[in-house]
Short mmCIF file of C-alpha atoms in Angstrom, two decimals:
data_model
loop_
_atom_site.label_atom_id
_atom_site.label_comp_id
_atom_site.label_asym_id
_atom_site.label_seq_id
_atom_site.Cartn_x
_atom_site.Cartn_y
_atom_site.Cartn_z
CA MET A 1 -75.34 19.41 0.01
CA SER A 2 -76.57 22.96 -0.45
CA ASN A 3 -76.31 25.46 -2.94
CA ASN A 4 -73.54 27.76 -0.62
CA SER A 5 -71.57 24.09 0.18
CA TRP A 6 -71.25 23.85 -3.79
CA ALA A 7 -70.24 27.48 -4.20
CA VAL A 8 -67.00 27.30 -1.27
CA LEU A 9 -66.15 23.94 -3.08
CA PRO A 10 -64.23 25.66 -6.02
CA ALA A 11 -62.23 27.96 -2.98
CA ILE A 12 -61.33 25.06 -1.02
CA ILE A 13 -59.61 23.61 -3.65
CA GLY A 14 -57.95 26.28 -4.58
CA LEU A 15 -57.05 27.05 -1.40
CA ILE A 16 -55.48 23.41 -1.43
CA VAL A 17 -53.83 23.35 -4.68
CA ALA A 18 -51.95 27.02 -3.69
CA SER A 19 -50.59 25.42 -0.71
CA VAL A 20 -49.74 22.27 -2.82
CA ILE A 21 -47.44 24.65 -5.28
CA THR A 22 -46.43 26.98 -2.26
CA THR A 23 -45.31 23.88 -0.12
CA GLY A 24 -43.11 22.73 -3.51
CA ASP A 25 -41.54 26.20 -4.00
CA SER A 26 -40.64 26.51 -0.08
CA SER A 27 -39.09 22.77 -0.92
CA ARG A 28 -37.07 24.22 -3.58
CA VAL A 29 -35.99 27.07 -2.01
CA LEU A 30 -34.64 25.49 0.97
CA ALA A 31 -32.76 22.64 -1.34
CA GLN A 32 -31.68 26.03 -3.11
CA GLN A 33 -30.20 27.25 0.10
CA MET A 34 -28.49 23.74 1.11
CA SER A 35 -27.07 23.64 -2.18
CA GLY A 36 -24.94 26.93 -1.13
CA GLN A 37 -26.31 28.90 -4.69
CA PRO A 38 -28.62 31.88 -4.66
CA VAL A 39 -32.37 31.23 -6.25
CA THR A 40 -32.14 33.88 -8.82
CA PHE A 41 -29.95 34.09 -11.41
CA ARG A 42 -29.71 37.18 -13.40
CA ILE A 43 -29.01 37.23 -17.63
CA ASP A 44 -26.56 40.05 -18.54
CA GLY A 45 -24.60 39.17 -20.95
CA PRO A 46 -24.66 37.31 -24.18
CA THR A 47 -23.00 34.21 -23.18
CA GLN A 48 -22.98 32.75 -19.57
CA ARG A 49 -22.53 29.61 -17.61
CA LEU A 50 -24.86 28.17 -14.97
CA GLU A 51 -24.25 25.06 -12.39
CA MET A 52 -27.15 23.44 -11.25
CA VAL A 53 -28.08 20.34 -9.31
CA VAL A 54 -30.27 17.22 -10.22
CA ALA A 55 -34.23 18.44 -8.41
CA SER A 56 -33.47 21.88 -7.90
CA SER A 57 -34.62 25.05 -9.65
CA ARG A 58 -33.10 28.62 -10.63
CA ILE A 59 -35.42 31.86 -11.43
CA LEU A 60 -33.79 33.39 -14.62
CA THR A 61 -34.80 37.17 -14.56
CA LEU A 62 -34.10 39.31 -17.80
CA ALA A 63 -34.44 43.44 -18.04
CA HIS A 64 -36.79 42.87 -21.05
CA LYS A 65 -39.54 40.99 -21.61
CA ILE A 66 -38.90 37.41 -22.88
CA PRO A 67 -40.98 36.53 -26.18
CA ARG A 68 -39.28 33.45 -27.07
CA LEU A 69 -36.85 30.92 -25.55
CA LEU A 70 -35.50 27.58 -26.78
CA VAL A 71 -33.70 24.60 -24.45
CA ASN A 72 -32.30 22.20 -26.53
CA ASN A 73 -32.52 19.19 -24.36
CA PRO A 74 -35.76 19.27 -23.06
CA ASP A 75 -34.33 15.82 -20.78
CA VAL A 76 -32.28 18.12 -19.05
CA VAL A 77 -33.94 20.96 -17.81
CA ARG A 78 -37.28 22.60 -18.18
CA ALA A 79 -38.02 26.06 -18.71
CA THR A 80 -41.23 27.59 -17.43
CA PRO A 81 -42.22 31.06 -17.73
CA ILE A 82 -43.52 32.70 -14.64
CA SER A 83 -43.42 36.52 -15.47
CA PRO A 84 -42.69 38.36 -19.16
CA ASN A 85 -39.19 38.87 -17.33
CA GLN A 86 -38.42 35.80 -15.32
CA ILE A 87 -38.03 31.68 -16.41
CA GLN A 88 -37.98 29.09 -13.66
CA LEU A 89 -35.40 26.56 -15.01
CA SER A 90 -35.81 22.74 -13.60
CA ALA A 91 -32.77 20.51 -13.41
CA LEU A 92 -34.36 16.99 -14.22
CA GLN A 93 -31.07 14.87 -14.48
CA ALA A 94 -27.36 15.16 -15.16
CA GLY A 95 -26.25 16.42 -18.25
CA VAL A 96 -25.25 19.57 -20.05
CA THR A 97 -27.75 21.58 -22.77
CA GLN A 98 -27.97 24.90 -23.93
CA LEU A 99 -30.70 27.72 -22.87
CA ASN A 100 -31.01 30.20 -25.29
CA VAL A 101 -33.68 33.72 -24.89
CA TRP A 102 -34.44 36.34 -27.13
CA ASP A 103 -35.64 39.90 -26.30
CA GLU A 104 -37.79 42.22 -27.67
CA GLN A 105 -34.99 43.89 -29.96
CA LYS A 106 -34.55 40.56 -30.90
CA GLN A 107 -31.07 39.75 -28.92
CA LEU A 108 -29.58 36.66 -28.59
CA TYR A 109 -29.06 35.53 -25.08
CA THR A 110 -27.21 31.92 -24.06
CA VAL A 111 -26.66 30.21 -21.14
CA ASP A 112 -24.93 26.83 -20.80
CA VAL A 113 -26.47 24.72 -18.37
CA VAL A 114 -24.59 21.84 -16.33
CA VAL A 115 -26.60 19.44 -13.95
CA THR A 116 -24.46 17.36 -11.96
CA PRO A 117 -25.72 14.66 -9.50
CA ASP A 118 -27.13 15.34 -6.33
CA ALA A 119 -24.68 15.12 -3.45
CA ARG A 120 -26.15 17.88 -1.17
CA GLN A 121 -26.83 14.61 1.49
CA LEU A 122 -23.86 13.09 1.39
CA GLN A 123 -21.94 16.74 1.83
CA MET A 124 -24.58 17.80 5.24
CA LEU A 125 -23.85 14.35 6.57
CA ILE A 126 -19.81 15.02 6.21
CA LYS A 127 -20.45 18.52 7.78
CA SER A 128 -22.26 17.53 10.46
CA GLU A 129 -20.17 14.09 11.57
CA PHE A 130 -17.15 16.21 10.69
CA PRO A 131 -17.20 19.63 11.80
CA ASP A 132 -13.92 20.16 11.98
CA ALA A 133 -12.78 19.32 7.96
CA ALA A 134 -13.45 21.30 5.13
CA VAL A 135 -14.48 18.69 2.28
CA ARG A 136 -15.97 19.56 -1.12
CA VAL A 137 -18.12 16.73 -2.87
CA ARG A 138 -18.12 16.86 -6.37
CA PRO A 139 -20.58 14.02 -8.20
CA LEU A 140 -19.53 12.65 -11.48
CA ALA A 141 -21.36 10.52 -13.83
CA ASN A 142 -20.65 7.70 -11.68
CA SER A 143 -18.48 8.57 -8.60
CA VAL A 144 -17.54 11.35 -6.36
CA TYR A 145 -14.51 13.44 -6.24
CA LEU A 146 -13.93 14.10 -2.43
CA SER A 147 -11.31 17.29 -2.02
CA GLY A 148 -10.38 20.21 0.51
CA TYR A 149 -8.67 19.28 4.02
CA VAL A 150 -9.30 17.44 7.12
CA PRO A 151 -7.27 17.45 10.23
CA SER A 152 -6.46 13.50 10.77
CA PRO A 153 -5.76 10.28 8.79
CA GLN A 154 -8.13 8.37 10.44
CA MET A 155 -11.15 11.28 9.45
CA VAL A 156 -9.95 10.34 5.99
CA ARG A 157 -10.86 6.38 5.75
CA SER A 158 -14.76 7.39 7.21
CA ILE A 159 -15.18 10.15 5.49
CA VAL A 160 -14.66 7.39 2.63
CA ARG A 161 -16.55 4.83 3.59
CA MET A 162 -19.38 7.24 3.86
CA ALA A 163 -18.62 8.11 0.22
CA GLU A 164 -18.98 4.73 -1.18
CA ASP A 165 -22.29 3.96 0.19
CA TYR A 166 -23.30 6.69 -2.11
CA TYR A 167 -21.36 6.59 -5.10
CA PRO A 168 -19.51 2.88 -6.58
CA ASN A 169 -16.23 4.67 -7.23
CA VAL A 170 -14.72 7.58 -4.89
CA ILE A 171 -11.99 9.53 -5.96
CA ASN A 172 -10.21 10.77 -2.67
CA ASN A 173 -8.25 14.15 -3.09
CA MET A 174 -8.30 15.15 0.43
CA THR A 175 -5.01 16.65 2.08
CA ILE A 176 -4.73 16.19 5.77
CA GLY A 177 -3.84 19.81 7.14
CA GLY A 178 -1.13 20.68 9.83
CA VAL A 179 2.15 19.88 10.56
CA GLN A 180 3.06 16.11 9.55
CA GLN A 181 6.81 16.27 10.58
CA ILE A 182 7.19 15.03 14.13
CA LEU A 183 10.71 15.18 16.04
CA LEU A 184 11.08 12.43 19.08
CA LYS A 185 12.84 13.32 22.15
CA THR A 186 14.15 9.63 23.81
CA LYS A 187 16.06 9.38 27.14
CA VAL A 188 16.82 5.74 27.98
CA MET A 189 18.28 5.67 31.55
CA GLU A 190 19.39 2.54 33.35
CA VAL A 191 21.69 1.96 36.33
CA SER A 192 22.22 -1.87 37.00
CA ARG A 193 23.71 -3.15 40.48
CA THR A 194 25.39 -6.23 40.99
CA LYS A 195 26.51 -8.00 44.41
CA LEU A 196 29.14 -10.96 44.59
CA ARG A 197 30.30 -12.87 47.17
CA GLU A 198 31.58 -16.02 46.61
CA ALA A 199 34.20 -18.21 48.94
CA GLY A 200 36.01 -21.55 47.91
CA PHE A 201 39.05 -23.72 49.07
CA ASP A 202 41.04 -25.61 47.47
CA TRP A 203 44.17 -27.82 48.75
CA ALA A 204 46.61 -30.58 47.61
CA TYR A 205 48.66 -32.92 49.44
CA PHE A 206 51.75 -34.61 48.41
CA ASP A 207 53.96 -37.13 50.33
CA GLY A 208 56.73 -38.57 47.44
CA SER A 209 54.99 -40.28 44.95
CA ASP A 210 51.51 -40.27 47.52
CA TYR A 211 48.98 -37.32 47.15
CA VAL A 212 45.53 -35.65 47.55
CA VAL A 213 43.87 -33.52 45.38
CA GLN A 214 40.28 -31.48 46.28
CA SER A 215 39.33 -29.14 43.29
CA VAL A 216 36.10 -28.41 44.22
CA SER A 217 35.96 -24.66 43.45
CA GLY A 218 38.03 -25.34 40.12
CA LEU A 219 41.04 -23.47 41.20
CA LEU A 220 43.38 -26.17 40.35
CA SER A 221 44.54 -27.51 36.87
CA GLY A 222 47.27 -29.24 35.55
CA GLY A 223 48.54 -32.85 36.62
CA ALA A 224 48.73 -34.43 40.02
CA ALA A 225 52.41 -33.06 40.71
CA PRO A 226 54.05 -30.02 42.66
CA SER A 227 55.24 -28.76 39.59
CA ALA A 228 52.28 -28.86 37.85
CA ILE A 229 49.80 -27.37 40.29
CA ALA A 230 49.07 -23.89 38.86
CA ALA A 231 46.13 -21.71 39.42
CA SER A 232 43.39 -20.37 37.21
CA GLY A 233 43.71 -17.35 38.21
CA ALA A 234 40.59 -16.98 40.49
CA ASP A 235 42.09 -17.04 43.07
CA THR A 236 42.46 -14.39 45.65
CA MET A 237 44.76 -16.12 48.01
CA ARG A 238 47.57 -18.98 47.50
CA PHE A 239 49.86 -20.31 50.29
CA GLY A 240 52.27 -24.00 50.38
CA ILE A 241 54.41 -25.63 53.30
CA VAL A 242 57.10 -27.75 51.61
CA ASP A 243 58.85 -30.25 54.06
CA GLY A 244 61.25 -32.51 51.96
CA ASN A 245 58.98 -34.59 49.98
CA ARG A 246 55.79 -33.96 51.81
CA ALA A 247 54.30 -30.40 50.19
CA PHE A 248 50.79 -28.76 51.16
CA TYR A 249 49.18 -26.42 49.01
CA GLY A 250 46.68 -23.98 49.39
CA PHE A 251 43.98 -21.89 47.11
CA ILE A 252 41.74 -19.80 48.29
CA GLU A 253 38.67 -18.13 46.78
CA ALA A 254 37.12 -15.32 48.98
CA LEU A 255 35.62 -12.18 47.35
CA ARG A 256 33.40 -9.39 47.86
CA GLN A 257 32.65 -7.49 44.87
CA ASN A 258 29.84 -4.80 43.95
CA ASN A 259 29.45 -3.09 40.30
CA LEU A 260 27.89 -0.67 39.36
CA ILE A 261 26.85 1.00 35.24
CA LYS A 262 24.71 3.54 34.28
CA VAL A 263 23.94 4.05 30.84
CA LEU A 264 22.35 7.29 29.50
CA ALA A 265 21.43 7.78 26.01
CA GLU A 266 19.76 10.34 24.44
CA PRO A 267 18.35 9.68 20.85
CA THR A 268 16.38 12.28 18.88
CA LEU A 269 14.63 11.15 15.41
CA VAL A 270 12.86 13.31 13.12
CA THR A 271 9.94 11.46 10.53
CA ILE A 272 6.82 12.17 9.24
CA SER A 273 3.25 11.37 9.84
CA GLY A 274 2.92 7.58 9.44
CA ARG A 275 6.34 6.50 8.38
CA PRO A 276 8.55 4.11 10.84
CA ALA A 277 11.91 5.70 11.95
CA SER A 278 14.47 3.90 14.01
CA PHE A 279 17.67 4.62 15.83
CA ASN A 280 20.87 2.69 17.28
CA SER A 281 23.69 3.74 18.95
CA GLY A 282 26.19 0.30 19.81
CA GLY A 283 27.83 -1.83 17.14
CA GLU A 284 27.46 -5.27 15.39
CA PHE A 285 29.56 -7.91 16.68
CA PRO A 286 30.38 -11.41 14.01
CA ILE A 287 29.15 -14.73 14.66
CA ILE A 288 30.36 -17.67 12.87
CA VAL A 289 27.66 -19.57 11.08
CA PRO A 290 29.42 -23.20 10.08
CA GLN A 291 28.10 -24.32 6.25
CA SER A 292 28.14 -27.53 4.47
CA LEU A 293 30.91 -28.65 2.69
CA GLY A 294 33.63 -27.24 5.76
CA THR A 295 32.54 -23.88 5.14
CA VAL A 296 31.57 -20.86 7.05
CA SER A 297 29.90 -17.91 6.72
CA ILE A 298 29.98 -14.57 9.19
CA GLU A 299 26.99 -12.94 10.42
CA TYR A 300 26.50 -9.84 12.21
CA ARG A 301 24.15 -8.77 15.33
CA GLN A 302 23.21 -5.28 16.63
CA PHE A 303 23.46 -4.34 20.41
CA GLY A 304 23.27 -1.26 21.88
CA THR A 305 20.60 1.25 22.23
CA ARG A 306 17.59 0.94 19.71
CA VAL A 307 14.63 3.02 19.36
CA ASP A 308 11.45 2.42 16.53
CA PHE A 309 8.67 4.50 16.34
CA VAL A 310 6.01 5.16 14.73
CA PRO A 311 3.84 8.93 14.95
CA LEU A 312 0.56 8.95 13.52
CA VAL A 313 -0.78 12.74 13.50
CA LEU A 314 -4.60 12.61 14.62
CA GLY A 315 -5.35 16.80 14.37
CA ASN A 316 -5.78 19.40 17.00
CA GLY A 317 -2.65 18.99 18.56
CA ASN A 318 -3.16 15.22 19.18
CA LEU A 319 -1.08 12.00 17.71
CA ARG A 320 -1.12 8.70 18.38
CA LEU A 321 2.61 7.24 18.91
CA GLU A 322 4.03 3.74 18.97
CA VAL A 323 7.45 3.33 20.53
CA ARG A 324 9.60 0.06 20.82
CA PRO A 325 12.76 1.49 22.85
CA GLN A 326 15.39 -1.71 23.02
CA VAL A 327 18.37 -1.82 25.46
CA SER A 328 20.71 -4.90 25.03
CA GLU A 329 24.30 -5.37 25.62
CA ILE A 330 27.18 -8.40 25.07
CA ASP A 331 26.67 -11.05 28.10
CA PRO A 332 30.36 -13.54 27.86
CA SER A 333 28.30 -15.68 30.70
CA ARG A 334 25.52 -16.64 27.88
CA SER A 335 28.04 -17.47 25.25
CA VAL A 336 27.78 -20.89 23.44
CA THR A 337 30.87 -22.58 21.77
CA ILE A 338 29.94 -24.29 18.45
CA GLU A 339 33.55 -25.69 17.09
CA ASN A 340 35.99 -24.03 19.04
CA VAL A 341 34.42 -20.65 18.31
CA THR A 342 32.46 -18.81 21.17
CA VAL A 343 29.74 -16.62 20.44
CA PRO A 344 28.97 -14.19 23.15
CA GLY A 345 25.05 -13.80 24.16
CA LEU A 346 23.34 -10.21 24.64
CA ARG A 347 21.01 -9.37 27.60
CA THR A 348 18.03 -7.37 26.26
CA ARG A 349 15.60 -5.17 27.63
CA TRP A 350 12.85 -3.55 25.81
CA VAL A 351 9.23 -2.17 25.89
CA ASP A 352 6.84 -2.22 22.88
CA THR A 353 3.93 0.16 23.42
CA ALA A 354 1.08 2.29 21.75
CA VAL A 355 -0.12 5.47 23.41
CA GLU A 356 -2.34 8.93 22.21
CA MET A 357 -1.23 12.33 23.90
CA LYS A 358 -0.33 16.03 23.21
CA ALA A 359 2.59 17.38 21.11
CA GLY A 360 5.24 18.46 24.01
CA GLN A 361 3.77 15.92 26.25
CA THR A 362 5.89 13.43 27.63
CA LEU A 363 5.39 9.77 27.58
CA ALA A 364 6.91 7.98 30.78
CA LEU A 365 8.03 4.23 30.75
CA ALA A 366 8.74 3.36 34.56
CA GLY A 367 8.17 0.50 36.95
CA LEU A 368 10.97 -1.52 34.63
CA ILE A 369 12.46 -2.96 37.78
CA GLN A 370 14.64 -6.29 37.63
CA THR A 371 16.11 -7.89 40.48
CA ARG A 372 17.68 -11.42 40.14
CA THR A 373 19.69 -13.43 42.70
CA GLU A 374 21.82 -16.34 41.71
CA SER A 375 23.27 -18.51 44.42
CA GLN A 376 25.57 -22.04 44.33
CA ASN A 377 26.70 -24.07 46.72
CA ARG A 378 28.79 -27.16 45.46
CA GLY A 379 31.17 -29.67 47.12
CA ILE A 380 32.03 -33.06 47.81
CA PRO A 381 28.89 -34.92 49.22
CA TRP A 382 28.46 -35.55 53.07
CA LEU A 383 32.08 -33.47 54.06
CA SER A 384 30.81 -30.49 52.20
CA GLU A 385 27.63 -30.46 54.60
CA VAL A 386 29.39 -30.82 57.53
CA PRO A 387 29.31 -27.06 59.58
CA TRP A 388 32.51 -25.33 59.67
CA PHE A 389 34.54 -28.59 58.88
CA GLY A 390 33.15 -28.52 55.73
CA ILE A 391 34.93 -25.23 54.48
CA PRO A 392 37.39 -26.67 52.82
CA PHE A 393 35.46 -29.41 50.64
CA ARG A 394 32.76 -27.08 48.90
CA ARG A 395 32.46 -23.44 47.31
CA VAL A 396 29.64 -21.03 47.96
CA GLU A 397 28.20 -18.21 45.30
CA GLU A 398 25.61 -15.48 45.45
CA GLN A 399 25.32 -12.73 42.49
CA THR A 400 22.55 -10.28 42.99
CA ASN A 401 21.90 -8.40 40.15
CA GLU A 402 19.21 -5.07 40.58
CA VAL A 403 18.53 -3.35 37.06
CA GLU A 404 16.25 -0.25 36.86
CA LEU A 405 14.94 1.08 33.61
CA LEU A 406 13.41 4.67 32.91
CA ILE A 407 12.73 5.54 29.25
CA THR A 408 10.93 8.54 28.37
CA VAL A 409 9.61 9.43 25.34
CA THR A 410 8.59 13.43 24.17
CA PRO A 411 7.42 14.10 20.70
CA GLU A 412 7.30 17.60 19.13
CA PHE A 413 5.95 18.96 15.81
CA VAL A 414 8.75 20.51 13.73
CA ASP A 415 9.73 22.02 10.78
CA ALA A 416 12.68 22.54 8.40
CA ALA A 417 15.08 25.52 9.98
CA ALA A 418 15.44 28.89 7.44
CA PRO A 419 19.32 29.53 6.40
CA HIS A 420 19.24 32.35 8.58
CA GLU A 421 18.55 29.94 11.36
CA LEU A 422 21.61 27.68 11.18
CA PRO A 423 24.70 28.39 12.97
CA ALA A 424 27.65 30.49 11.16
CA CYS A 425 30.36 27.81 12.22
CA GLY A 426 29.61 24.19 12.72
CA PRO A 427 31.74 21.68 14.58
CA GLY A 428 35.28 22.25 13.67
CA GLU A 429 35.53 24.81 11.79
CA SER A 430 36.70 26.82 15.04
CA THR A 431 39.58 25.62 14.40
CA THR A 432 42.62 24.89 12.33
CA SER A 433 45.73 22.96 11.81
CA PRO A 434 48.70 24.73 13.30
CA ASN A 435 51.70 25.87 11.77
CA ASP A 436 55.37 24.60 12.22
CA ALA A 437 55.80 26.83 14.80
CA GLU A 438 52.66 26.18 16.76
CA LEU A 439 53.41 22.59 16.26
CA PHE A 440 57.08 21.37 17.34
CA TYR A 441 57.53 24.71 19.88
CA ARG A 442 54.24 25.19 21.46
CA GLY A 443 52.97 21.65 21.11
CA TYR A 444 49.41 22.53 19.91
CA LEU A 445 47.21 20.31 17.79
CA GLU A 446 44.86 22.65 16.92
CA VAL A 447 44.69 26.44 16.55
CA PRO A 448 41.71 28.99 16.79
CA LYS A 449 40.30 30.34 13.20
CA CYS A 450 37.77 32.35 12.54
CA CYS A 451 34.95 31.72 10.65
CA PRO A 452 34.59 32.21 6.90
CA ASP A 453 32.65 35.18 7.13
CA SER A 454 33.41 36.19 10.36
CA SER A 455 29.56 36.32 11.16
CA CYS A 456 29.43 34.19 14.34
CA PRO A 457 29.64 35.94 18.05
CA ASN A 458 32.68 34.14 18.65
CA CYS A 459 34.77 35.35 15.83
CA GLN A 460 33.20 39.11 16.63
CA ASP A 461 34.31 39.10 19.98
CA ALA A 462 37.98 37.04 19.26
CA VAL A 463 41.27 38.38 18.06
CA PRO A 464 41.23 38.64 14.30
CA GLU A 465 43.55 35.72 12.40
CA GLY A 466 47.22 37.25 12.38
CA VAL A 467 46.62 39.90 14.94
CA ILE A 468 49.57 37.80 17.31
CA GLY A 469 49.52 40.29 20.58
CA VAL A 470 47.39 43.51 21.80
CA PRO A 471 50.06 45.62 23.08
CA GLU A 472 48.90 47.36 26.63
CA PRO A 473 48.12 50.80 27.20
CA ALA A 474 51.06 53.86 27.37
CA ALA A 475 51.57 55.45 30.77
CA GLY A 476 49.07 58.07 29.91
CA GLY A 477 46.01 56.11 29.38
CA ALA A 478 46.20 55.79 25.66
CA ARG A 479 46.24 52.78 23.96
CA GLN A 480 48.81 52.25 21.39
CA GLN A 481 47.96 51.71 17.29
CA PHE A 482 49.11 48.18 16.43
CA ASP A 483 51.29 48.27 13.98
CA PRO A 484 50.27 45.65 10.69
CA SER A 485 53.71 45.25 9.67
CA ALA A 486 54.64 43.24 13.17
CA ARG A 487 51.42 41.07 12.49
CA ARG A 488 54.03 38.04 12.09
CA LEU A 489 54.99 34.93 14.36
CA ASN A 490 58.33 33.64 13.38
CA GLY A 491 58.31 35.49 9.84
CA ARG A 492 54.67 33.68 9.36
CA GLN A 493 52.00 35.94 7.48
CA PRO A 494 48.43 36.74 8.88
CA ARG A 495 46.37 33.84 7.37
CA THR A 496 42.78 36.13 7.01
CA ALA A 497 42.96 39.73 6.00
CA ALA A 498 40.97 42.33 7.97
CA ARG A 499 37.37 42.24 8.73
CA PRO A 500 35.50 45.46 6.98
CA ASN A 501 33.36 47.27 9.34
CA THR A 502 29.81 47.71 9.11
CA GLN A 503 30.15 51.28 7.23
CA GLY A 504 32.60 49.01 4.57
CA ARG A 505 35.99 50.33 5.43
CA PRO A 506 38.35 48.17 6.17
CA ALA A 507 38.62 47.40 10.12
CA PRO A 508 41.76 49.02 11.91
CA ALA A 509 44.57 47.04 12.74
CA HIS A 510 44.51 47.69 16.22
CA VAL A 511 41.85 45.27 18.47
CA ARG A 512 40.75 46.26 22.01
CA LEU A 513 40.09 43.40 24.02
CA ASP A 514 37.92 44.15 27.45
CA GLY A 515 35.97 41.79 29.33
CA PRO A 516 34.76 38.36 28.55
CA ALA A 517 36.44 38.47 25.49
CA ALA A 518 39.77 39.59 27.35
CA ASP A 519 40.03 36.59 29.66
CA ARG A 520 39.01 34.34 26.68
CA HIS A 521 42.47 35.27 25.39
CA LYS A 522 44.74 35.51 28.12
CA THR A 523 47.34 32.35 29.01
CA ARG A 524 45.90 30.34 31.44
CA HIS A 525 47.76 28.50 34.35
CA PRO A 526 48.77 25.31 33.88
CA ALA A 527 46.88 22.13 35.08
CA LEU A 528 48.10 18.40 36.50
CA ILE A 529 50.09 18.62 33.02
CA GLY A 530 50.67 21.25 30.08
CA PRO A 531 48.35 24.08 30.15
CA VAL A 532 44.90 24.72 29.52
CA GLY A 533 43.14 25.70 26.40
CA TYR A 534 44.88 28.08 23.91
CA ASP A 535 47.60 30.33 25.04
CA GLN A 536 47.73 34.00 23.41
CA LEU A 537 49.99 34.26 20.54
CA ARG A 538 52.84 36.46 20.93
#
C-alpha cells in the first residue's frame, strides 16, 4: 500500500464513525418523535420535572454555561456534555433520579427525571390496528395501564389481548364511547284462520224393551232408555218419531265453521348495552302438581307475548341484536287430566336469532307461515264404508288451521328525557271525580280538570274550572263581562282560582271561546244511548 493510501485511511475511518454517530442520533430523534416528546428540554426554573422513556434521549439547554453537573443515580440516566450550555441525557432503565446543574453564578437547577418502560411499539400497534380508538398506554413496573375511549366492546377485548403479549398484567380502564342505551320497538302481528267441517249422525230405535243405539259420533249419552237419551251439546239438529211403544230418535251434527284471530302486540323496551331485557304481555295460569303424602302444590306458567333481547353496541351506529320473540296461548285441545284435574296445554311460536344492523333499521322476521290440516273418519266397520248408505254409521271431520306470523324489531339509541320534555298532564290528571249534582243529576263519572300548574295546551284553551257558562254576545256585538260571583253550579264554589297571565296580573273573569276550543266545549248530540263526551256546565 502506498503512502497516499495510508494518508486517506484516517479520513475514511472518520467518515464511517461520523455516519454511525449520525445514524444513532437520527434513530434517537426518530424514537423521540414517535414518543410524542420534543427533543430539546429547556431548563428555566430551579425545580423541574422530566419524563423519559427507556432507550430515548433528551437535550437539556441552559441559558448560561454549565461548569458542573451531577446525576444521583447513574444507572437510570447518563448525562453527556455536548456544548458549554447543553447536556444530552440518555435513559438507560426505568426508575427515578435527579439531575443537579450549576451555572457560572453557582446557581443550582434540579431536574427530577422519571424514566418509564418503553411501550411505544404497543402504542403504535394499537393506533395502526384500531384507528378509531383513542387509547393511552402507560407502562408500569410489571404491568401496563390502558386508558382512553374505544367505540365498541369487542375492541376492548382485542386491545387487552394484544397488551398481554407485552406485559404480564394489564390494567384496563378504557371507556366505551357513544350512547349505550337502546330502545327496542317490537311489533308482533299474527293472523290465524281456522276452517272446520264436520258431519255425524247418531240414532236410537226403541220397541218396547228392545232397542238399537248407534252413537259413533258421540252425540248420545245416558242409559238405553228413551227418557235417558240426551245430547251432549255437540248436535246441531235432533228429531224423534214416537208411535206408542215404538220410538226413533235422531241426532245430527252438520257444521261448517270459519274462525279468524288477529293478534297485534307492540312492546317497547329500554336497556343498556350488554344487559338482557324481557317483556311479557299476557298472564299466568295455575298448574296443580301432586306431591308426596297426598299433598299438592301450585305452579304458575306464563302465556302471552314475550320478547327477550340483548343489544350490544359495536360503534359507528352499528349494534348486534339478539332477539327472541315468543307468542303463546292456551289450547284446551292439548290439555291433560291428572287426578280429576285438567291442566290446559299451550300453543307456542317463537324465534331466536341474532343480527348486526344500524340503529334505526328494522329487522323483519317473516315467512313464519304454518298450515295444519287434521282429518278424521270414524264409524262402524263395513257399514260406514258403504257409499251413501254408510252416512248414518260414520262421523267425518276436517279442520284446517293457517297461521301467519310477522315480527318486526327496530332498535334506536335513546337518552333520558329532560324535565321540560315531560308532558304537563299525565294519564288521569285531566279529569277529576264529579260532585253530587254531576254524579246523580247528569250521570257523569268524571269531569274535566286543569293541570295543577295550568301549563298544558289543553288547559290554556279550555274553560277555567269554576266558569260554568259563557254568556252570548249582546245584540250590538260587544261581549258582556262575566260576573265572578255567578260562577256557581248548585251552590258549589269554583275549584280553582283565576290563572295569572304572563304579566303576573289576574286573568279576567270572562273567557272567550272561539274556534276549536269552542267546539270542544259545546254540548254534543247524543249517541245511541246517552250523550257523547262532556256537556258544558251551565
